Amino acid sequence: MKYLVTGGAGYVGSVVAQHLLEAGHEVTVLDNLSTGFRAGVPAGAAFVEGDIRDAAKWLDPSYDGVLHFAASSQVGESVAKPEKYWENNVAGSLALLGAMREAGVRTLVFSSTAATYGEPEQVPIPETAPTRPTNPYGATKLAVDHMITSEAHAHGLAAVSLRYFNVAGAYGTHGERHDPESHLIPLVLQVAQGRREAISVFGEDYPTPDGTCVRDYIHVADLAEAHLLALTAAEPGRHLICNLGNGSGFSVREVIETARKVTGHPIPEVVAPRRGGDPAVLVASAGTAREKLGWNPSRTDLAGIVADAWEFAQHITREQ
Ligand SMILES: NC(=O)c1ccc[n+]([C@@H]2O[C@H](COP(=O)([O-])OP(=O)(O)OC[C@H]3O[C@@H](n4cnc5c(N)ncnc54)[C@H](O)[C@@H]3O)[C@@H](O)[C@H]2O)c1
Ligand SMILES: O=c1ccn([C@@H]2O[C@H](COP(=O)(O)OP(=O)(O)O[C@H]3O[C@H](CO)[C@H](O)[C@H](O)[C@H]3O)[C@@H](O)[C@H]2O)c(=O)[nH]1
Protein backbone atom coordinates (compact mmCIF):
# COMPACT_ATOMS: atom_id res chain seq x y z
CA MET A 1 0.00 0.00 0.00
CA LYS A 2 1.05 3.62 -0.47
CA TYR A 3 0.69 6.10 2.38
CA LEU A 4 1.22 9.82 2.92
CA VAL A 5 2.68 10.53 6.38
CA THR A 6 2.30 14.18 7.39
CA GLY A 7 4.79 15.17 10.10
CA GLY A 8 6.99 12.17 9.30
CA ALA A 9 10.17 14.14 10.09
CA GLY A 10 9.03 14.46 13.70
CA TYR A 11 9.23 12.08 16.66
CA VAL A 12 6.14 9.86 16.39
CA GLY A 13 5.67 10.25 12.61
CA SER A 14 9.21 9.10 11.83
CA VAL A 15 8.83 5.98 13.99
CA VAL A 16 5.49 5.11 12.35
CA ALA A 17 6.94 5.77 8.86
CA GLN A 18 9.79 3.39 9.68
CA HIS A 19 7.28 0.71 10.78
CA LEU A 20 5.26 1.18 7.57
CA LEU A 21 8.41 0.70 5.47
CA GLU A 22 9.37 -2.41 7.44
CA ALA A 23 5.89 -3.82 6.75
CA GLY A 24 6.56 -3.40 3.02
CA HIS A 25 4.51 -0.26 2.35
CA GLU A 26 5.46 2.70 0.19
CA VAL A 27 5.77 5.95 2.18
CA THR A 28 5.87 9.65 1.29
CA VAL A 29 6.62 12.03 4.14
CA LEU A 30 5.13 15.54 3.91
CA ASP A 31 6.72 17.85 6.49
CA ASN A 32 7.54 21.56 6.62
CA LEU A 33 10.43 20.91 9.07
CA SER A 34 9.02 23.50 11.51
CA THR A 35 9.82 21.20 14.46
CA GLY A 36 11.04 18.09 12.63
CA PHE A 37 14.42 17.21 11.15
CA ARG A 38 15.26 16.12 7.60
CA ALA A 39 17.54 13.46 9.13
CA GLY A 40 14.54 12.03 10.96
CA VAL A 41 12.84 10.93 7.73
CA PRO A 42 13.50 7.21 7.41
CA ALA A 43 15.73 6.02 4.57
CA GLY A 44 13.44 4.49 1.99
CA ALA A 45 10.67 7.09 2.36
CA ALA A 46 10.13 9.75 -0.30
CA PHE A 47 10.29 13.26 1.17
CA VAL A 48 8.33 16.38 0.25
CA GLU A 49 9.24 19.56 2.13
CA GLY A 50 5.90 21.32 2.28
CA ASP A 51 2.93 22.35 4.36
CA ILE A 52 -0.27 20.34 5.00
CA ARG A 53 -2.22 23.44 3.96
CA ASP A 54 -0.89 22.78 0.44
CA ALA A 55 -1.50 19.02 0.57
CA ALA A 56 -3.62 19.19 -2.61
CA LYS A 57 -0.38 19.78 -4.55
CA TRP A 58 0.94 16.34 -3.68
CA LEU A 59 -2.01 14.08 -2.90
CA ASP A 60 -3.27 12.01 -5.81
CA PRO A 61 -5.47 8.93 -6.20
CA SER A 62 -2.44 6.60 -6.07
CA TYR A 63 -2.42 6.94 -2.26
CA ASP A 64 -4.27 4.35 -0.16
CA GLY A 65 -4.38 6.51 2.94
CA VAL A 66 -2.98 9.30 5.09
CA LEU A 67 -1.43 9.17 8.55
CA HIS A 68 -1.67 12.69 9.95
CA PHE A 69 0.90 13.66 12.61
CA ALA A 70 1.75 17.21 11.50
CA ALA A 71 0.70 19.66 14.21
CA SER A 72 1.89 22.20 16.72
CA SER A 73 1.90 20.38 20.03
CA GLN A 74 3.35 22.42 22.90
CA VAL A 75 0.75 23.04 25.58
CA GLY A 76 2.42 26.17 27.01
CA GLU A 77 2.92 27.76 23.60
CA SER A 78 -0.73 27.06 22.75
CA VAL A 79 -1.81 29.16 25.73
CA ALA A 80 0.47 32.04 24.68
CA LYS A 81 -0.22 31.84 20.92
CA PRO A 82 -3.59 30.12 20.40
CA GLU A 83 -3.97 31.54 16.87
CA LYS A 84 -0.97 29.48 15.75
CA TYR A 85 -2.73 26.32 17.00
CA TRP A 86 -6.11 27.07 15.39
CA GLU A 87 -4.34 27.87 12.13
CA ASN A 88 -1.87 24.98 11.99
CA ASN A 89 -3.89 22.23 13.63
CA VAL A 90 -7.47 23.08 12.63
CA ALA A 91 -7.13 25.03 9.34
CA GLY A 92 -4.26 22.70 8.35
CA SER A 93 -6.33 19.56 8.98
CA LEU A 94 -9.34 21.08 7.17
CA ALA A 95 -7.16 21.68 4.09
CA LEU A 96 -5.79 18.15 4.30
CA LEU A 97 -9.29 16.63 4.52
CA GLY A 98 -10.33 18.70 1.47
CA ALA A 99 -7.27 17.52 -0.49
CA MET A 100 -8.08 13.91 0.45
CA ARG A 101 -11.68 14.33 -0.73
CA GLU A 102 -10.54 15.86 -4.04
CA ALA A 103 -8.04 13.05 -4.64
CA GLY A 104 -10.43 10.30 -3.52
CA VAL A 105 -8.09 9.17 -0.73
CA ARG A 106 -10.52 7.77 1.82
CA THR A 107 -8.55 6.38 4.78
CA LEU A 108 -7.16 8.50 7.62
CA VAL A 109 -5.36 7.82 10.90
CA PHE A 110 -5.08 10.95 13.07
CA SER A 111 -2.88 11.75 16.09
CA SER A 112 -5.22 12.91 18.80
CA THR A 113 -4.28 13.30 22.45
CA ALA A 114 -5.22 12.71 26.08
CA ALA A 115 -5.29 16.52 26.29
CA THR A 116 -8.78 16.37 24.68
CA TYR A 117 -10.16 15.14 28.04
CA GLY A 118 -8.72 17.83 30.32
CA GLU A 119 -8.95 17.23 34.08
CA PRO A 120 -10.42 13.71 34.34
CA GLU A 121 -13.40 12.81 36.50
CA GLN A 122 -12.38 9.17 36.60
CA VAL A 123 -9.15 7.24 35.97
CA PRO A 124 -8.38 5.15 34.00
CA ILE A 125 -9.96 7.44 31.37
CA PRO A 126 -12.29 5.76 28.82
CA GLU A 127 -13.13 7.29 25.41
CA THR A 128 -16.64 7.99 26.74
CA ALA A 129 -15.26 10.45 29.33
CA PRO A 130 -16.27 14.11 28.96
CA THR A 131 -13.97 16.11 26.68
CA ARG A 132 -13.18 19.40 28.38
CA PRO A 133 -9.71 20.45 27.25
CA THR A 134 -7.92 22.86 29.58
CA ASN A 135 -5.68 24.45 26.92
CA PRO A 136 -5.90 25.51 23.24
CA TYR A 137 -3.71 22.57 22.14
CA GLY A 138 -6.27 20.07 23.45
CA ALA A 139 -9.15 22.20 22.13
CA THR A 140 -7.73 22.26 18.59
CA LYS A 141 -7.13 18.50 18.60
CA LEU A 142 -10.70 17.93 19.81
CA ALA A 143 -12.00 20.24 17.05
CA VAL A 144 -10.16 18.13 14.47
CA ASP A 145 -11.66 14.96 15.96
CA HIS A 146 -15.14 16.50 15.49
CA MET A 147 -14.22 17.56 11.95
CA ILE A 148 -13.19 13.99 11.11
CA THR A 149 -16.43 12.57 12.55
CA SER A 150 -18.51 14.82 10.26
CA GLU A 151 -16.31 14.01 7.26
CA ALA A 152 -16.77 10.28 7.88
CA HIS A 153 -20.56 10.63 8.20
CA ALA A 154 -21.04 13.00 5.25
CA HIS A 155 -18.45 11.70 2.81
CA GLY A 156 -17.67 8.13 3.80
CA LEU A 157 -14.14 8.68 5.13
CA ALA A 158 -12.71 5.64 6.94
CA ALA A 159 -11.07 7.22 9.99
CA VAL A 160 -9.37 6.35 13.25
CA SER A 161 -8.22 8.90 15.86
CA LEU A 162 -5.64 7.63 18.29
CA ARG A 163 -5.51 9.51 21.58
CA TYR A 164 -1.96 9.12 22.84
CA PHE A 165 -1.12 9.45 26.50
CA ASN A 166 2.59 10.10 27.28
CA VAL A 167 4.65 8.88 24.36
CA ALA A 168 8.20 7.85 25.30
CA GLY A 169 11.14 5.70 24.27
CA ALA A 170 12.76 5.41 20.85
CA TYR A 171 13.02 3.02 17.94
CA GLY A 172 16.58 2.59 16.73
CA THR A 173 17.80 5.89 15.35
CA HIS A 174 14.33 7.48 15.55
CA GLY A 175 13.43 9.19 18.79
CA GLU A 176 12.32 12.31 20.60
CA ARG A 177 14.13 15.48 19.62
CA HIS A 178 12.20 18.62 20.46
CA ASP A 179 13.73 22.08 20.72
CA PRO A 180 13.00 23.41 23.25
CA GLU A 181 12.38 20.11 25.02
CA SER A 182 9.47 20.08 27.47
CA HIS A 183 8.81 16.38 28.05
CA LEU A 184 9.93 14.77 31.29
CA ILE A 185 11.94 11.74 30.12
CA PRO A 186 14.20 13.49 27.57
CA LEU A 187 14.79 16.32 30.08
CA VAL A 188 15.76 13.87 32.81
CA LEU A 189 18.18 12.20 30.37
CA GLN A 190 19.72 15.58 29.50
CA VAL A 191 20.55 15.92 33.21
CA ALA A 192 22.12 12.43 33.15
CA GLN A 193 24.25 13.57 30.19
CA GLY A 194 25.40 16.67 32.10
CA ARG A 195 23.61 18.98 29.65
CA ARG A 196 21.41 20.34 32.47
CA GLU A 197 22.22 20.73 36.16
CA ALA A 198 19.04 19.30 37.64
CA ILE A 199 15.51 18.22 36.77
CA SER A 200 12.72 20.40 38.15
CA VAL A 201 9.90 18.45 39.76
CA PHE A 202 6.78 20.47 39.02
CA GLY A 203 4.89 20.17 42.31
CA GLU A 204 5.12 17.62 45.11
CA ASP A 205 1.77 18.37 46.74
CA TYR A 206 -0.56 16.50 44.39
CA PRO A 207 -3.00 13.94 45.83
CA THR A 208 -0.83 11.02 44.65
CA PRO A 209 1.23 8.46 46.64
CA ASP A 210 4.48 10.51 46.51
CA GLY A 211 2.90 13.91 45.82
CA THR A 212 4.12 14.14 42.20
CA CYS A 213 2.04 13.81 39.02
CA VAL A 214 1.26 10.37 37.65
CA ARG A 215 1.31 9.64 33.89
CA ASP A 216 0.82 6.66 31.58
CA TYR A 217 4.06 6.26 29.56
CA ILE A 218 3.58 4.37 26.31
CA HIS A 219 6.48 3.11 24.19
CA VAL A 220 6.58 4.76 20.76
CA ALA A 221 7.06 1.39 19.03
CA ASP A 222 3.88 0.01 20.65
CA LEU A 223 2.15 3.20 19.53
CA ALA A 224 3.43 2.66 15.98
CA GLU A 225 1.98 -0.85 15.89
CA ALA A 226 -1.45 0.58 16.76
CA HIS A 227 -1.26 2.83 13.67
CA LEU A 228 -0.68 -0.10 11.34
CA LEU A 229 -3.59 -1.97 12.95
CA ALA A 230 -5.77 1.16 12.65
CA LEU A 231 -5.18 1.28 8.88
CA THR A 232 -6.73 -2.17 8.52
CA ALA A 233 -9.51 -1.59 11.07
CA ALA A 234 -10.74 1.68 9.49
CA GLU A 235 -14.23 1.34 7.95
CA PRO A 236 -15.86 3.71 5.42
CA GLY A 237 -18.31 6.12 7.06
CA ARG A 238 -17.01 5.39 10.56
CA HIS A 239 -14.77 7.37 12.90
CA LEU A 240 -13.25 5.15 15.56
CA ILE A 241 -11.58 6.87 18.54
CA CYS A 242 -9.13 4.87 20.68
CA ASN A 243 -6.99 5.79 23.68
CA LEU A 244 -3.43 4.51 23.57
CA GLY A 245 -1.73 3.94 26.90
CA ASN A 246 -0.59 1.03 29.05
CA GLY A 247 -3.19 1.55 31.75
CA SER A 248 -0.59 1.96 34.50
CA GLY A 249 0.75 5.17 35.93
CA PHE A 250 4.19 6.25 37.12
CA SER A 251 4.95 9.34 39.17
CA VAL A 252 7.50 12.00 38.20
CA ARG A 253 9.73 10.74 41.05
CA GLU A 254 9.43 7.12 39.87
CA VAL A 255 10.54 8.21 36.39
CA ILE A 256 13.57 10.06 37.80
CA GLU A 257 14.52 7.11 40.03
CA THR A 258 14.20 4.70 37.08
CA ALA A 259 16.44 6.96 34.97
CA ARG A 260 19.07 6.96 37.75
CA LYS A 261 19.13 3.15 37.68
CA VAL A 262 19.16 2.91 33.87
CA THR A 263 21.88 5.53 33.31
CA GLY A 264 23.99 5.07 36.44
CA HIS A 265 24.04 8.87 36.88
CA PRO A 266 22.87 10.64 40.07
CA ILE A 267 20.38 13.05 38.30
CA PRO A 268 19.88 15.85 40.88
CA GLU A 269 16.32 17.12 41.28
CA VAL A 270 14.88 20.39 42.56
CA VAL A 271 11.29 20.96 43.58
CA ALA A 272 9.60 23.70 41.55
CA PRO A 273 6.06 25.11 41.62
CA ARG A 274 3.26 23.21 39.88
CA ARG A 275 3.05 23.72 36.11
CA GLY A 276 -0.29 25.35 35.21
CA GLY A 277 -2.95 23.00 33.84
CA ASP A 278 -1.26 19.71 34.86
CA PRO A 279 -3.83 17.13 36.02
CA ALA A 280 -2.63 15.04 38.99
CA VAL A 281 -3.21 11.68 37.32
CA LEU A 282 -3.64 10.74 33.64
CA VAL A 283 -3.97 7.03 32.94
CA ALA A 284 -5.62 5.48 29.88
CA SER A 285 -8.29 2.88 29.62
CA ALA A 286 -7.21 1.35 26.30
CA GLY A 287 -9.86 -1.38 26.09
CA THR A 288 -11.20 -0.04 22.76
CA ALA A 289 -7.78 -0.30 21.08
CA ARG A 290 -7.39 -3.85 22.38
CA GLU A 291 -10.89 -4.86 21.30
CA LYS A 292 -11.32 -3.01 17.99
CA LEU A 293 -7.72 -2.95 16.76
CA GLY A 294 -6.42 -6.14 18.38
CA TRP A 295 -3.65 -4.00 19.90
CA ASN A 296 -1.47 -5.54 22.59
CA PRO A 297 1.39 -3.32 23.79
CA SER A 298 4.45 -5.37 24.76
CA ARG A 299 7.06 -2.80 25.85
CA THR A 300 5.32 -1.77 29.07
CA ASP A 301 8.31 -1.91 31.44
CA LEU A 302 9.26 1.67 32.42
CA ALA A 303 12.98 0.82 32.72
CA GLY A 304 12.93 -0.58 29.17
CA ILE A 305 11.20 2.54 27.83
CA VAL A 306 13.75 4.80 29.56
CA ALA A 307 16.64 2.59 28.39
CA ASP A 308 15.58 2.99 24.74
CA ALA A 309 15.26 6.77 25.17
CA TRP A 310 18.72 6.81 26.81
CA GLU A 311 20.31 4.95 23.91
CA PHE A 312 18.74 7.44 21.49
CA ALA A 313 19.85 10.47 23.56
CA GLN A 314 23.43 9.21 23.40
CA HIS A 315 23.15 8.54 19.66
CA ILE A 316 21.95 12.10 18.98
CA THR A 317 24.72 13.61 21.11
CA ARG A 318 27.35 11.60 19.17
CA GLU A 319 25.83 12.84 15.88
CA GLN A 320 25.93 16.53 16.91
N1 LIG B 1 4.70 13.27 21.73
C1 LIG B 1 3.62 13.10 22.50
O1 LIG B 1 3.74 12.75 23.70
C2 LIG B 1 2.23 13.29 21.93
C3 LIG B 1 1.13 13.03 22.76
C4 LIG B 1 -0.15 13.18 22.23
C5 LIG B 1 -0.33 13.55 20.90
N2 LIG B 1 0.75 13.82 20.11
C6 LIG B 1 0.52 14.22 18.72
O2 LIG B 1 1.30 13.40 17.86
C7 LIG B 1 1.75 14.13 16.73
C8 LIG B 1 3.26 14.01 16.61
O3 LIG B 1 3.87 14.53 17.79
P1 LIG B 1 5.45 14.57 17.92
O4 LIG B 1 5.78 14.52 19.37
O5 LIG B 1 6.05 13.60 17.00
O6 LIG B 1 5.73 16.06 17.41
P2 LIG B 1 6.91 16.61 16.49
O7 LIG B 1 6.91 18.10 16.69
O8 LIG B 1 8.18 15.88 16.74
O9 LIG B 1 6.40 16.27 15.02
C9 LIG B 1 5.46 17.04 14.32
C10 LIG B 1 5.96 17.16 12.88
O10 LIG B 1 4.98 17.88 12.09
C11 LIG B 1 5.65 18.84 11.29
N3 LIG B 1 4.67 19.89 11.01
C12 LIG B 1 4.07 20.73 11.89
N4 LIG B 1 3.19 21.54 11.25
C13 LIG B 1 3.25 21.20 9.93
C14 LIG B 1 2.57 21.68 8.77
N5 LIG B 1 1.69 22.67 8.83
N6 LIG B 1 2.84 21.09 7.59
C15 LIG B 1 3.75 20.09 7.50
N7 LIG B 1 4.42 19.61 8.56
C16 LIG B 1 4.17 20.17 9.76
C17 LIG B 1 6.85 19.27 12.11
O11 LIG B 1 7.89 19.83 11.34
C18 LIG B 1 7.26 17.94 12.77
O12 LIG B 1 8.18 17.22 11.97
C19 LIG B 1 1.25 15.55 16.93
O13 LIG B 1 0.05 15.70 16.18
C20 LIG B 1 0.96 15.64 18.41
O14 LIG B 1 -0.04 16.58 18.69
C21 LIG B 1 2.03 13.69 20.60
O1 LIG C 1 10.79 19.36 33.66
C1 LIG C 1 9.74 18.74 33.89
C2 LIG C 1 8.85 18.31 32.86
C3 LIG C 1 7.69 17.65 33.22
N1 LIG C 1 7.41 17.41 34.53
C4 LIG C 1 6.19 16.71 34.89
O2 LIG C 1 6.23 15.43 34.28
C5 LIG C 1 4.92 15.02 33.89
C6 LIG C 1 4.92 14.69 32.43
O3 LIG C 1 5.10 15.90 31.71
P1 LIG C 1 5.37 15.95 30.13
O4 LIG C 1 5.57 17.38 29.77
O5 LIG C 1 6.42 14.97 29.78
O6 LIG C 1 4.01 15.39 29.51
P2 LIG C 1 2.51 15.89 29.74
O7 LIG C 1 1.86 14.90 30.64
O8 LIG C 1 2.42 17.31 30.12
O9 LIG C 1 1.96 15.89 28.24
C7 LIG C 1 1.54 14.77 27.55
O10 LIG C 1 0.17 14.57 27.77
C8 LIG C 1 -0.66 15.63 27.34
C9 LIG C 1 -2.05 15.21 27.68
O11 LIG C 1 -2.45 15.87 28.80
C10 LIG C 1 -0.49 15.87 25.85
O12 LIG C 1 -1.00 14.77 25.11
C11 LIG C 1 0.97 16.09 25.51
O13 LIG C 1 1.13 16.13 24.10
C12 LIG C 1 1.79 14.95 26.05
O14 LIG C 1 3.15 15.21 25.84
C13 LIG C 1 3.99 16.18 34.25
O15 LIG C 1 3.39 15.92 35.46
C14 LIG C 1 4.93 17.37 34.40
O16 LIG C 1 4.49 18.32 35.34
C15 LIG C 1 8.27 17.81 35.54
O17 LIG C 1 8.01 17.60 36.71
N2 LIG C 1 9.42 18.47 35.19
PDB file of C-alpha atoms in Angstrom, residues 5-18 29-42 47 69-71 73 173-178 220 312:
ATOM      1  CA  VAL A   5       2.683  10.531   6.376  1.00  0.00           C
ATOM      2  CA  THR A   6       2.302  14.178   7.393  1.00  0.00           C
ATOM      3  CA  GLY A   7       4.785  15.173  10.102  1.00  0.00           C
ATOM      4  CA  GLY A   8       6.989  12.172   9.304  1.00  0.00           C
ATOM      5  CA  ALA A   9      10.170  14.136  10.088  1.00  0.00           C
ATOM      6  CA  GLY A  10       9.031  14.464  13.704  1.00  0.00           C
ATOM      7  CA  TYR A  11       9.230  12.079  16.655  1.00  0.00           C
ATOM      8  CA  VAL A  12       6.137   9.859  16.386  1.00  0.00           C
ATOM      9  CA  GLY A  13       5.666  10.253  12.611  1.00  0.00           C
ATOM     10  CA  SER A  14       9.213   9.097  11.832  1.00  0.00           C
ATOM     11  CA  VAL A  15       8.825   5.976  13.985  1.00  0.00           C
ATOM     12  CA  VAL A  16       5.490   5.108  12.345  1.00  0.00           C
ATOM     13  CA  ALA A  17       6.935   5.774   8.860  1.00  0.00           C
ATOM     14  CA  GLN A  18       9.793   3.385   9.677  1.00  0.00           C
ATOM     15  CA  VAL A  29       6.621  12.033   4.137  1.00  0.00           C
ATOM     16  CA  LEU A  30       5.130  15.541   3.909  1.00  0.00           C
ATOM     17  CA  ASP A  31       6.718  17.854   6.485  1.00  0.00           C
ATOM     18  CA  ASN A  32       7.544  21.565   6.621  1.00  0.00           C
ATOM     19  CA  LEU A  33      10.426  20.913   9.067  1.00  0.00           C
ATOM     20  CA  SER A  34       9.018  23.498  11.510  1.00  0.00           C
ATOM     21  CA  THR A  35       9.824  21.205  14.456  1.00  0.00           C
ATOM     22  CA  GLY A  36      11.041  18.092  12.633  1.00  0.00           C
ATOM     23  CA  PHE A  37      14.416  17.210  11.150  1.00  0.00           C
ATOM     24  CA  ARG A  38      15.264  16.119   7.605  1.00  0.00           C
ATOM     25  CA  ALA A  39      17.544  13.458   9.125  1.00  0.00           C
ATOM     26  CA  GLY A  40      14.536  12.027  10.964  1.00  0.00           C
ATOM     27  CA  VAL A  41      12.844  10.933   7.733  1.00  0.00           C
ATOM     28  CA  PRO A  42      13.500   7.212   7.413  1.00  0.00           C
ATOM     29  CA  PHE A  47      10.290  13.263   1.168  1.00  0.00           C
ATOM     30  CA  PHE A  69       0.902  13.662  12.611  1.00  0.00           C
ATOM     31  CA  ALA A  70       1.748  17.211  11.496  1.00  0.00           C
ATOM     32  CA  ALA A  71       0.701  19.657  14.206  1.00  0.00           C
ATOM     33  CA  SER A  73       1.897  20.379  20.032  1.00  0.00           C
ATOM     34  CA  THR A 173      17.801   5.895  15.350  1.00  0.00           C
ATOM     35  CA  HIS A 174      14.326   7.485  15.550  1.00  0.00           C
ATOM     36  CA  GLY A 175      13.431   9.192  18.786  1.00  0.00           C
ATOM     37  CA  GLU A 176      12.317  12.307  20.601  1.00  0.00           C
ATOM     38  CA  ARG A 177      14.132  15.475  19.620  1.00  0.00           C
ATOM     39  CA  HIS A 178      12.197  18.616  20.455  1.00  0.00           C
ATOM     40  CA  VAL A 220       6.582   4.764  20.764  1.00  0.00           C
ATOM     41  CA  PHE A 312      18.735   7.445  21.487  1.00  0.00           C
TER      42      PHE A 312
END
